[in-house]
Short mmCIF file of C-alpha atoms in Angstrom, two decimals:
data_model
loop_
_atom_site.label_atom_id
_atom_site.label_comp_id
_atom_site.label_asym_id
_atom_site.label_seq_id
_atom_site.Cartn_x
_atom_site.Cartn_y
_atom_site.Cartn_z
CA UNK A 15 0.00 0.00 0.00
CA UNK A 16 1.50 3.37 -0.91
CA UNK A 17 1.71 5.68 2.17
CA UNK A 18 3.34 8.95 0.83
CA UNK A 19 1.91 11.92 2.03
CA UNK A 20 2.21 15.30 2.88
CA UNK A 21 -0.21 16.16 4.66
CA UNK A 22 -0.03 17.59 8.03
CA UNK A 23 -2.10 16.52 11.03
CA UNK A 24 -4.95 19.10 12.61
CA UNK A 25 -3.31 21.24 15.49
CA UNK A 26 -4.62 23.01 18.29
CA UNK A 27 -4.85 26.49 17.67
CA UNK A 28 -2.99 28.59 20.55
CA UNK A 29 0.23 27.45 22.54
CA UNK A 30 2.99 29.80 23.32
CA UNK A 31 5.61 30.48 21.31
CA UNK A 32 8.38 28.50 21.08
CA UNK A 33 7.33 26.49 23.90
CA UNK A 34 3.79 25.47 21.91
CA UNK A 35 1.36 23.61 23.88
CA UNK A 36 3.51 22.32 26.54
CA UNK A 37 1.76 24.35 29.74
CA UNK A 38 -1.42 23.85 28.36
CA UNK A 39 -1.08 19.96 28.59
CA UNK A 40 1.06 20.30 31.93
CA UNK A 41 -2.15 22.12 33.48
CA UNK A 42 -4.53 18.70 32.62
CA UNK A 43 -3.08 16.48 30.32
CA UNK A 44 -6.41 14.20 30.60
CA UNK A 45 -8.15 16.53 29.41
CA UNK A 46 -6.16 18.64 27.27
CA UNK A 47 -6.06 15.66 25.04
CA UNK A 48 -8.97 14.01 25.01
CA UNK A 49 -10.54 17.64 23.75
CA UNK A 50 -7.90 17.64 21.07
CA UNK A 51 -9.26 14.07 19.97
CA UNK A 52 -12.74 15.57 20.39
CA UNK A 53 -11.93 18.73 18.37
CA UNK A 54 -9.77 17.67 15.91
CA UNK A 55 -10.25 14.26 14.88
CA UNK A 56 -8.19 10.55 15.47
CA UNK A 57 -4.54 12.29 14.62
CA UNK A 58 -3.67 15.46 16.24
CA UNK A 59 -0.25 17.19 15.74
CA UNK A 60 1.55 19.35 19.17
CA UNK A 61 4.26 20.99 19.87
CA UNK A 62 6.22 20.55 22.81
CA UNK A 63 9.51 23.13 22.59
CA UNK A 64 11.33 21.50 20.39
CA UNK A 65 9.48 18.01 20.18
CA UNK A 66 7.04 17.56 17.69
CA UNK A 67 3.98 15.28 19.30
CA UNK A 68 1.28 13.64 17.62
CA UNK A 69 -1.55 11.73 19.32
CA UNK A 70 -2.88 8.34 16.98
CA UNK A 71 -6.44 8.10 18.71
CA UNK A 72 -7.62 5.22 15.94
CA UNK A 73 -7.13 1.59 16.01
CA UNK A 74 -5.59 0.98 12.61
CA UNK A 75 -2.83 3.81 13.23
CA UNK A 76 -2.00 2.46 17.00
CA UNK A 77 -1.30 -1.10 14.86
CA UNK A 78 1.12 0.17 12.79
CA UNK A 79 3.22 2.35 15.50
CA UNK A 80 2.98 -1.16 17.73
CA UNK A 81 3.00 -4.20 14.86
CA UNK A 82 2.97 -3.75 11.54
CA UNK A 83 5.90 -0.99 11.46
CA UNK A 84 6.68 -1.44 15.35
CA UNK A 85 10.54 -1.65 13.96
CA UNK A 86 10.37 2.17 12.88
CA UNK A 87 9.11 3.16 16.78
CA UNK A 88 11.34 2.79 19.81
CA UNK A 89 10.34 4.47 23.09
CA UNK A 90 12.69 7.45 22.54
CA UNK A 91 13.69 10.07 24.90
CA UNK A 92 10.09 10.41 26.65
CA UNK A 93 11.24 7.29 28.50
CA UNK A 94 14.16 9.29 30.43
CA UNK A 95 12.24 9.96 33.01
CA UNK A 96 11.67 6.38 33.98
CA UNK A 97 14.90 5.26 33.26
CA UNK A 98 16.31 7.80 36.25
CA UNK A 99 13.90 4.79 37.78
CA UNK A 100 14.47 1.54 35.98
CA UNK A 101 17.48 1.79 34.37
CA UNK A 102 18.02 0.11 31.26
CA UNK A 103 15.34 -3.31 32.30
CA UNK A 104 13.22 -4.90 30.30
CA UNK A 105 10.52 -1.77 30.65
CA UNK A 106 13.25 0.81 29.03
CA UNK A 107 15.84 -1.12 26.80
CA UNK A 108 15.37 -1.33 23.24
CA UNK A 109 16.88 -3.77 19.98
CA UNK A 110 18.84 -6.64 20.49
CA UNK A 111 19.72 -6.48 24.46
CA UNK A 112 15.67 -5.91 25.07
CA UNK A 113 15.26 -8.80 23.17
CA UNK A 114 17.57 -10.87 25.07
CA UNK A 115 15.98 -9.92 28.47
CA UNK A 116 12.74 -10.23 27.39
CA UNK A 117 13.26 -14.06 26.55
CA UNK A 118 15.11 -14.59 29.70
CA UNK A 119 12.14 -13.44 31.62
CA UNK A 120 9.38 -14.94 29.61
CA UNK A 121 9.31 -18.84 30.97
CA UNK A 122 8.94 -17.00 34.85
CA UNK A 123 4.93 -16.08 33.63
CA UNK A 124 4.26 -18.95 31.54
CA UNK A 125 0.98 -20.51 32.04
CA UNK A 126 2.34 -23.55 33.77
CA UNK A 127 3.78 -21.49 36.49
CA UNK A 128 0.46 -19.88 36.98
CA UNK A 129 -1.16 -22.53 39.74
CA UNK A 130 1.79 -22.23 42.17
CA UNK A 131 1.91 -18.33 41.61
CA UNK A 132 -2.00 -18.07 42.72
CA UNK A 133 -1.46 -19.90 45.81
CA UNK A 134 1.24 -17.54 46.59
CA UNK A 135 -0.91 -14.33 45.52
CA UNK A 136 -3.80 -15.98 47.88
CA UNK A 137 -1.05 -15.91 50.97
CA UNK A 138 -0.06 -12.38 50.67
CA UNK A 139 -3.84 -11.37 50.06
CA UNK A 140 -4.97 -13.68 53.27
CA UNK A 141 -2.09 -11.74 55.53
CA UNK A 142 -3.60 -8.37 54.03
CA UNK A 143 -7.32 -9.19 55.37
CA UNK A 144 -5.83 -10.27 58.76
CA UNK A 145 -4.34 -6.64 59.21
CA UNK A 146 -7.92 -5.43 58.24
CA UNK A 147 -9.38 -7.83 60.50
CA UNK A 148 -8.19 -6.20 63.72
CA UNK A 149 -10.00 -2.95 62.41
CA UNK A 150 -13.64 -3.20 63.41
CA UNK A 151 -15.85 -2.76 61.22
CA UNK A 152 -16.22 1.39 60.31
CA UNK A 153 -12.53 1.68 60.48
CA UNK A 154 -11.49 3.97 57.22
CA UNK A 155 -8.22 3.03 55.30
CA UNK A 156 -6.24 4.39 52.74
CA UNK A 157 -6.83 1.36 50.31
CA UNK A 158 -4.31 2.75 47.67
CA UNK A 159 -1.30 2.14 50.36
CA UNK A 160 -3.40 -0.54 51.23
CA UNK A 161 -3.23 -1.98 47.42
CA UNK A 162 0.82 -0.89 46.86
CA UNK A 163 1.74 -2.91 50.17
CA UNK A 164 0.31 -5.97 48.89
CA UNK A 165 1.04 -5.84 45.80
CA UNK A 166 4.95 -5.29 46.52
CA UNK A 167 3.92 -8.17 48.72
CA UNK A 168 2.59 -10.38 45.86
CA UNK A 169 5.84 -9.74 43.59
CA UNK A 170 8.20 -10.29 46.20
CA UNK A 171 6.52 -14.06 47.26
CA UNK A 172 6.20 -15.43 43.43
CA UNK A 173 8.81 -13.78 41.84
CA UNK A 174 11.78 -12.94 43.84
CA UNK A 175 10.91 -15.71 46.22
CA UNK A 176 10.40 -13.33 49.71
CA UNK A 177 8.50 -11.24 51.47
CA UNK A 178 8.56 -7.84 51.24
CA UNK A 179 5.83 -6.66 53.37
CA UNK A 180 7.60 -5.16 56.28
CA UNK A 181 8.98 -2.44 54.01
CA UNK A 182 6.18 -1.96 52.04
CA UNK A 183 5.71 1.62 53.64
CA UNK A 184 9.10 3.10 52.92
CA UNK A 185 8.61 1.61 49.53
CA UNK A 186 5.54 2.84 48.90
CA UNK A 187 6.72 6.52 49.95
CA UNK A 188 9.92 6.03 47.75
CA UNK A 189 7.58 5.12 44.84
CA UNK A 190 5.66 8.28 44.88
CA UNK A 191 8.58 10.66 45.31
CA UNK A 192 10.18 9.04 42.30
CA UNK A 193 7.62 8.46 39.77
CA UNK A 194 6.11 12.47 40.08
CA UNK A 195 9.29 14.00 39.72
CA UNK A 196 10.30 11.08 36.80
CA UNK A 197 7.21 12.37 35.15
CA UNK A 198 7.70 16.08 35.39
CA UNK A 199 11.33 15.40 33.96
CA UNK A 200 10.45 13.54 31.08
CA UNK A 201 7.48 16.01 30.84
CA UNK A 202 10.33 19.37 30.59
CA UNK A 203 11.47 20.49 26.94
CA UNK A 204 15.02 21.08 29.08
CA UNK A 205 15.11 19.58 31.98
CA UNK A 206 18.00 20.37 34.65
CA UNK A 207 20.45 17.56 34.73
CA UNK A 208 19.49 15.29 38.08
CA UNK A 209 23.18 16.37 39.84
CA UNK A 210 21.90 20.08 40.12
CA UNK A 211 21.19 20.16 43.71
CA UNK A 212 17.46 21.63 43.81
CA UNK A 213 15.30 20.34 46.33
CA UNK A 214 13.60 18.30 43.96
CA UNK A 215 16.16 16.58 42.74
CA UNK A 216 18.04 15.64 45.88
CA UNK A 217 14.16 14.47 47.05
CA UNK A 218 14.40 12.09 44.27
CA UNK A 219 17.56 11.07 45.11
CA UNK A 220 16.62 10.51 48.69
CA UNK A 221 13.91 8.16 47.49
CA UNK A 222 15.68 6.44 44.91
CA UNK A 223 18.57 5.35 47.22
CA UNK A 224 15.59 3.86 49.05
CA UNK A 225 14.36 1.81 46.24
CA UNK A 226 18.28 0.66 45.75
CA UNK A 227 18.91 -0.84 48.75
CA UNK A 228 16.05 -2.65 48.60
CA UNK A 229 16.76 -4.22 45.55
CA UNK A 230 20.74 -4.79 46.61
CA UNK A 231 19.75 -6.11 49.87
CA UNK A 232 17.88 -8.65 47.70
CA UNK A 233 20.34 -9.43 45.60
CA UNK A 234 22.74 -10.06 47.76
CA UNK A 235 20.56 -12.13 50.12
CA UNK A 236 20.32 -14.19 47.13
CA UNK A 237 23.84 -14.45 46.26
CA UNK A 238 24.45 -15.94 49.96
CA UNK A 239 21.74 -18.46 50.10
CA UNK A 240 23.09 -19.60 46.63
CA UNK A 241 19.68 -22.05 46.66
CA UNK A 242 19.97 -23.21 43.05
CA UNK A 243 16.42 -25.33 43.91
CA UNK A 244 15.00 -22.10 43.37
CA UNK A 245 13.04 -21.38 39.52
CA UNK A 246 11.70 -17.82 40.21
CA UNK A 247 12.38 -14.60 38.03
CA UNK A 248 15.21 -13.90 39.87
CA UNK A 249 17.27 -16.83 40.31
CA UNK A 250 16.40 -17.38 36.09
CA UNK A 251 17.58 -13.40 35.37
CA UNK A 252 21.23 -14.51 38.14
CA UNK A 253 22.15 -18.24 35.62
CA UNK A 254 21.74 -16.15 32.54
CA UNK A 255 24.07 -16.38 30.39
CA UNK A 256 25.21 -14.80 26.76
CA UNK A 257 24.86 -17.21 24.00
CA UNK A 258 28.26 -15.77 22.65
CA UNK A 259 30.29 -14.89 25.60
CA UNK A 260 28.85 -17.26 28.21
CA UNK A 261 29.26 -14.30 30.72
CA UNK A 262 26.40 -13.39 33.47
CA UNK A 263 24.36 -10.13 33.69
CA UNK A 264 26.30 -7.49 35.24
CA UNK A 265 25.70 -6.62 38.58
CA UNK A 266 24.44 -2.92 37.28
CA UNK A 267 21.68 -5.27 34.64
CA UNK A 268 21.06 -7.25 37.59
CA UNK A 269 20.35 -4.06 39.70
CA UNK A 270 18.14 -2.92 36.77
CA UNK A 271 16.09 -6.26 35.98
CA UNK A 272 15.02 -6.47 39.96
CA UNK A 273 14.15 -2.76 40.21
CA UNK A 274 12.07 -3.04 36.96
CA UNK A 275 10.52 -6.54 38.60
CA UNK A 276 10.29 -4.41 41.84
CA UNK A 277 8.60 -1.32 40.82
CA UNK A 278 6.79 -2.07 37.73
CA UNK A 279 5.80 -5.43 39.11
CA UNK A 280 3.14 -4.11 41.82
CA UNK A 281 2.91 -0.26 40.82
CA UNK A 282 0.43 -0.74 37.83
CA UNK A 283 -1.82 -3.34 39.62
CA UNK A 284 -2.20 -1.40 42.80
CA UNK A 285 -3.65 1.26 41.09
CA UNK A 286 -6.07 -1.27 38.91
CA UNK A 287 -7.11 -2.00 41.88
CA UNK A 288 -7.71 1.32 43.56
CA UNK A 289 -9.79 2.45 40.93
CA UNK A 290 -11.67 -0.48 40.37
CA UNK A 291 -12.46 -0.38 44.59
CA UNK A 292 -13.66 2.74 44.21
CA UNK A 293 -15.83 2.45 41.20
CA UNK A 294 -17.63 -0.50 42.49
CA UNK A 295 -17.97 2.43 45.97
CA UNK A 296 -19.90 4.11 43.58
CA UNK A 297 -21.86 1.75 41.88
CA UNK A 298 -23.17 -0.38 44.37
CA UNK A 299 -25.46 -2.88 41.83
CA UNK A 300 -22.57 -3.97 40.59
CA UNK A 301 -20.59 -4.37 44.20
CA UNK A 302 -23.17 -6.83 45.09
CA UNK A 303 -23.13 -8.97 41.94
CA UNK A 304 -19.47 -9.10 42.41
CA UNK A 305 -19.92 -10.19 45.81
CA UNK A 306 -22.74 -12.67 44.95
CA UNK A 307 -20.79 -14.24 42.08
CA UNK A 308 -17.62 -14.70 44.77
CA UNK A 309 -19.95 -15.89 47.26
CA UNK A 310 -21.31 -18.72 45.00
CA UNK A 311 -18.01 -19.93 43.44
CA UNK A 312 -16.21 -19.70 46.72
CA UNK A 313 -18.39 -20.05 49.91
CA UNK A 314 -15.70 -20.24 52.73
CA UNK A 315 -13.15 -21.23 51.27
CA UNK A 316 -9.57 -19.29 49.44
CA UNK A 317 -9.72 -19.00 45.19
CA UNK A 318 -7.72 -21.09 43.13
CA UNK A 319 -6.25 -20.80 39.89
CA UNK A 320 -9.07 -23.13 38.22
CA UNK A 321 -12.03 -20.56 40.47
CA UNK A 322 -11.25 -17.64 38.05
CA UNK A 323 -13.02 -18.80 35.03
CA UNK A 324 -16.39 -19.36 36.93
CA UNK A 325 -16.02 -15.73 37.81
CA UNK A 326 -15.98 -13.98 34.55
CA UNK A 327 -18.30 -10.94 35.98
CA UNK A 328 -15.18 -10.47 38.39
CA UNK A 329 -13.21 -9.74 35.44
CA UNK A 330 -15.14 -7.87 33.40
CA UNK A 331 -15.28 -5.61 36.23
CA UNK A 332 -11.75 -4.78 36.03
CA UNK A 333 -11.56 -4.83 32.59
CA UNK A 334 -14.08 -2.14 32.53
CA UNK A 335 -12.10 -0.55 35.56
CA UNK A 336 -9.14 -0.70 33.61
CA UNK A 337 -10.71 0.94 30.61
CA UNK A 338 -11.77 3.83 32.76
CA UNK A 339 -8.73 4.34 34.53
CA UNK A 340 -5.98 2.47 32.67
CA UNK A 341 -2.58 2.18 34.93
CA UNK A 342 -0.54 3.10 32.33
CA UNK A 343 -2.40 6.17 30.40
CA UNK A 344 0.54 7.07 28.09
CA UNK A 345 2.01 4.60 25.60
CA UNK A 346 4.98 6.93 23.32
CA UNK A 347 6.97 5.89 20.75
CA UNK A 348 10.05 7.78 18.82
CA UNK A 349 9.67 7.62 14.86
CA UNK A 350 13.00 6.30 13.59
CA UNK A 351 11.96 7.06 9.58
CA UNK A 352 9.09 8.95 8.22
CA UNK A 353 6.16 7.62 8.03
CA UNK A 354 2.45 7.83 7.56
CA UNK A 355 -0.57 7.26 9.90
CA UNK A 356 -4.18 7.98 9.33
CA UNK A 357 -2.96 9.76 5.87
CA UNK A 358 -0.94 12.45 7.54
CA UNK A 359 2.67 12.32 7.41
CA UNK A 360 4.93 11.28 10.10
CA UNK A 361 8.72 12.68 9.99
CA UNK A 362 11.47 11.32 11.74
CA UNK A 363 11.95 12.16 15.15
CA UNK A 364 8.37 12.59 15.76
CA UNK A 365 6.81 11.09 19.06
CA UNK A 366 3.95 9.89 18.73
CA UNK A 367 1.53 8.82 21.63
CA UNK A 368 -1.05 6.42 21.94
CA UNK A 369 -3.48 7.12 25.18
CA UNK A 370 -5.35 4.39 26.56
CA UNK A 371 -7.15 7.21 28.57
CA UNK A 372 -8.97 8.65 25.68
CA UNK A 373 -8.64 5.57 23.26
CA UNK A 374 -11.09 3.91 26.11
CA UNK A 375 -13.26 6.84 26.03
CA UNK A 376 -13.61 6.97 21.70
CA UNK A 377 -17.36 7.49 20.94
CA UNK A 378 -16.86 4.92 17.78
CA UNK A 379 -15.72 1.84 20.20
CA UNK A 380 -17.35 2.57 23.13
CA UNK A 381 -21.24 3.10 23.60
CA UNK A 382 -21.54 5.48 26.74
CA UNK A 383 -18.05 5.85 26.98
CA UNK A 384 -17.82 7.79 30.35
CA UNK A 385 -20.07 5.06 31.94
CA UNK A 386 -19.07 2.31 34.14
CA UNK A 387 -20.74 -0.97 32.37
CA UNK A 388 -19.13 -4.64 33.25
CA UNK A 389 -21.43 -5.90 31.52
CA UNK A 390 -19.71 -4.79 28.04
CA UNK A 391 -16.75 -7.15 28.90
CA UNK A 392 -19.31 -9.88 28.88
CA UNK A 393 -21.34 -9.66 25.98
CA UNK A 394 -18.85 -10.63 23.59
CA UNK A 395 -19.00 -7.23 21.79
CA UNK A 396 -17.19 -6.73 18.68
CA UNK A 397 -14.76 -3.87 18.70
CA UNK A 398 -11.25 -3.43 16.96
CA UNK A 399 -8.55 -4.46 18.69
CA UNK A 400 -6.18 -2.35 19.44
CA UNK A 401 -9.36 -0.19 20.38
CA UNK A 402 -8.72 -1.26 24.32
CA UNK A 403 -5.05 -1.13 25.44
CA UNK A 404 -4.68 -1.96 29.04
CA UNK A 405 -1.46 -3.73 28.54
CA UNK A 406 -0.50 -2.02 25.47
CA UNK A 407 0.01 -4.25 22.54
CA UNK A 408 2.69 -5.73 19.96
CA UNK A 409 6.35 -7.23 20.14
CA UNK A 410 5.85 -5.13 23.23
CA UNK A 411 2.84 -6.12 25.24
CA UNK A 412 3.02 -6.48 29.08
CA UNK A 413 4.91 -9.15 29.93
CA UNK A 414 2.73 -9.48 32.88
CA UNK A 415 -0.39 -9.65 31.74
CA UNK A 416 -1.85 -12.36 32.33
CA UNK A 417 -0.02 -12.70 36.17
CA UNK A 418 -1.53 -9.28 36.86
CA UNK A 419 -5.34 -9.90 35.63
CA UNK A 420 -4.87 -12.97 37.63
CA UNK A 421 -3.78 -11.39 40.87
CA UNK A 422 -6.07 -8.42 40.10
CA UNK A 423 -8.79 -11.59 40.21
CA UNK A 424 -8.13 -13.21 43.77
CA UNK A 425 -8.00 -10.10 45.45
CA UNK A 426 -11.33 -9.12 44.38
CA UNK A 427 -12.46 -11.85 45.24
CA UNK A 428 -11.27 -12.16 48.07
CA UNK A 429 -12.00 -9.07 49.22
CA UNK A 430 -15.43 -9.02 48.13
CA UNK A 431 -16.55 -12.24 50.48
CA UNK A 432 -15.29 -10.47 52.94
CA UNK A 433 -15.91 -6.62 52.98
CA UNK A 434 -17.94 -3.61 51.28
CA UNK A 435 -15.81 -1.14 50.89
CA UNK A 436 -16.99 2.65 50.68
CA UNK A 437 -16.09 5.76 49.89
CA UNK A 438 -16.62 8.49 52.54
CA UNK A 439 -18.98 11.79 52.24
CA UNK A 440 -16.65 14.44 51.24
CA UNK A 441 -13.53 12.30 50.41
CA UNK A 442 -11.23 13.53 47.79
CA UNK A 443 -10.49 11.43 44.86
CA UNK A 444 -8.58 13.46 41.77
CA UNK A 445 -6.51 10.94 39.24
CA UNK A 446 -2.39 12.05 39.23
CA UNK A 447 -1.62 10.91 35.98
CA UNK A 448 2.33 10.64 35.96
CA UNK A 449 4.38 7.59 34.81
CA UNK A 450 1.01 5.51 36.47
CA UNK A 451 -2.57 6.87 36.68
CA UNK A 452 -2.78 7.35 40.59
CA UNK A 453 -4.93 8.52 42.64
CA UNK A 454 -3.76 11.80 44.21
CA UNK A 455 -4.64 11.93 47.73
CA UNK A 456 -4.75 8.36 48.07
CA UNK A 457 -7.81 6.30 48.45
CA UNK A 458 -9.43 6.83 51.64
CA UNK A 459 -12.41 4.54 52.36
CA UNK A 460 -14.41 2.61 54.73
CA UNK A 461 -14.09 -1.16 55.90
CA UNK A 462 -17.91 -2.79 56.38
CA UNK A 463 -17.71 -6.27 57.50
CA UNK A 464 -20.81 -8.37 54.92
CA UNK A 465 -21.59 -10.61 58.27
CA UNK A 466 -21.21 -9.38 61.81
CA UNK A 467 -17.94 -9.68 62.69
CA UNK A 468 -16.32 -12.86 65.24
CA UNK A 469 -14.33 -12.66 68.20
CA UNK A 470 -10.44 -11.06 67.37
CA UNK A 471 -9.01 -13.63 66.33
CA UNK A 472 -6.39 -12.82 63.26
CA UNK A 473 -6.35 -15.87 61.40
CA UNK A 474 -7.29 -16.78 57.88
CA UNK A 475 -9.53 -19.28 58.61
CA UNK A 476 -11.58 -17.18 60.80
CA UNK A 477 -11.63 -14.51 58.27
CA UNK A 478 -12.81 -17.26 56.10
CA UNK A 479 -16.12 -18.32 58.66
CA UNK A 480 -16.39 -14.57 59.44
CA UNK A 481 -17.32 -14.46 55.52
CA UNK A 482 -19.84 -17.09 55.77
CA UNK A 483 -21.63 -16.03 59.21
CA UNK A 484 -19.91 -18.97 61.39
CA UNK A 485 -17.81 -18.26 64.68
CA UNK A 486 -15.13 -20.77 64.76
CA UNK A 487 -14.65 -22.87 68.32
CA UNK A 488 -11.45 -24.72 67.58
#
């Protein structure tokens, strides 16, 4: 098909110049570029300082930039702020050495693995609703630290083999410090370099020496135990070898691989599972048909791997969450060579940005787009593709899918036989979308026990009778 063209994509009108559009999407990038889809159609051209921008809001176009032509689009300098984070992992690298990584890593979230990972994700959700358990019932939470503690818990149990729960706090704090001010670097046309010491940046480094000695400290607890028994991600990224030089990782890949397995690894599905808390807060019908559907397929006892098909209305629930709020809002990719999408040309060096936020919210794809409807995950409705992107799509796709819609999964569930969860008069909820979509202020809400609640007594299998409206005597 012959794709030469001209043309130039539809542009805001307005911006600043020289600096173009750049405070204008700083103010409320949400919605600075979901009107631009609005008002100017599927392709949209920006300027950003120097950076030329283009959004590809149509399903055809996102195809090319992520399969059919993904070898033209690499992830480009937008990703610098995240590699201050990650290094050069699997998340950031690019060509050959991504490659490499990516197949190291692949066999640790094959389906196989997936039975002994659930019972694992069940544990660290069963010690999560013991802490809530000594909370009467009333008690208000912030779920969203609530959510990042257990999912750093959940990646530290099936992938790296231990617990990471007791630092989950300092983590969590680390997390935020470092992925606001990644974002607003990546987001600068000329950022200050990181060893200027403003108070920003030496807060970032504070935080990011926290996230390093986590990930040293598990390193080298590895390297001591030396327990070769061991298959998880970790102990397959530390026998590695180079099919041409035979040599290991270096200790600085090493460093990068865990942080990446670290950060990445629970930061996306804690906020899946914020949002999709609080949306079922505020839709109540569909809290109780979660909880009804749990109820049935579970009774008193903890989900298994071969539970989550018979709850398919669990999973269209986050689906749909994940639609509304997608954890990672901004996909962007570098243009190596001109090209052309949607019939307007592309030149090299352009970034161009797919965003799952407004993709999710396209009139064309999405009947009542701004509503909350499950049900559309379960009706078997025909839409394109690459029309819903929670995961992103291509050579490229989360690695992680399928491990995180699975833990996303049992802790609904397991939450749901167990509490309502609600969202307070007057709380504050406003999205923060940086390198995640995250709830600002956190995500405070309320813990209702379902069934009146037993004697303290902060075990699982009480929590489990609780659930079902029995008092344990043994």
């Amino acid at each position: 098909m012959k794709r030469e063209t001209n043309a130039q994509p539809p542009s805001p009108s307005g911006g600043l110049p020289y600096f173009g559009h750049t405070f204008e999407a700083g103010r409320d990038p949400l919605g600075f570029f979901g009107k631009a889809a609005r008002d100017h159609g599927d392709i949209v051209q920006f300027d950003f300082g120097p950076y030329r921008y283009v959004l590809a809001n149509e399903p055809e176009s996102i195809k090319r930039v992520l399969v059919d032509n993904a070898k033209n689009y690499i992830k480009g300098y937008s990703y610098r702020g995240l590699r201050l984070i990650l290094g050069q992992g699997l998340v950031t690298s690019e060509g050959d050495f991504w490659r490499r990584q990516r197949k190291l890593a692949q066999p640790a979230f094959h389906r196989e693995k997936l039975a002994d990972l659930a019972q694992r994700m069940t544990d660290a959700a069963s010690d999560m609703l013991a802490r809530w358990y000594r909370h009467p019932s009333g008690t208000t939470l912030d779920v969203h630290a609530e959510m990042m503690r257990v999912t750093l818990d959940v990646v530290g149990r099936t992938l790296l083999s231990q617990s990471l729960d007791e630092r989950a706090e300092g983590i969590g704090d680390a997390m935020a410090v470092t992925v606001r001010i990644a974002s607003d670097y990546a987001a600068t046309p000329f950022p200050l370099p990181m060893w200027v010491p403003t108070p920003k940046n030496l807060r970032f480094k504070r935080a990011k020496r926290t996230l390093d000695a986590l990930v040293l400290d598990i390193i080298a607890e590895r390297r001591k135990t030396s327990d070769v028994g061991r298959r998880d991600l970790l102990s397959m990224l530390m026998a590695a070898r180079d099919e041409e030089t035979n040599e290991a990782m270096t200790d600085q890949q090493l460093k990068d691989e865990v942080m990446t397995i670290v950060t990445a690894g629970h930061e996306t599905t804690a906020n899946a599972m914020s949002w999709t808390l609080y949306l079922l807060s505020r839709h109540p019908d569909v809290a109780r048909r979660v909880e009804a559907e749990a109820d049935a397929v579970l009774g008193t006892r903890l989900p298994a791997l071969e539970d989550l098909p018979r709850m398919p209305y669990a999973r269209a629930v986050i689906e749909e969450s994940m639609r509304l709020y997608p954890p990672v809002w901004a996909v962007e990719r570098e243009a190596l060579a001109d090209d052309v999408l949607g019939g307007y040309h592309i030149p090299k060096g352009t970034m161009v940005a797919i965003l799952p936020y407004v993709l999710h919210r396209h009139p064309a794809y999405w009947d009542n787009p701004e509503g909350f409807d499950p049900d559309r995950f379960t009706a078997g409705t025909e839409r394109p593709r690459y029309a819903y992107l929670p995961f992103g799509g291509g050579p490229r796709i989360c690695i992680g899918n399928a491990f995180a819609m699975m833990e996303a999964q049992i802790l609904l569930a397991m939450i749901a036989t167990r509490y309502r969860l609600q969202l307070p008069a007057g709380a504050r909820v406003e999205l923060e979308p940086v390198v995640t979509l995250r709830p600002l202020h956190g995500m405070p809400m309320t813990l209702v026990w379902r069934t009146p609640q037993p004697e303290p007594r902060p075990s699982i299998s009480c929590l489990m009778a609780a659930s079902a409206g029995v008092v344990p005597t043994g």
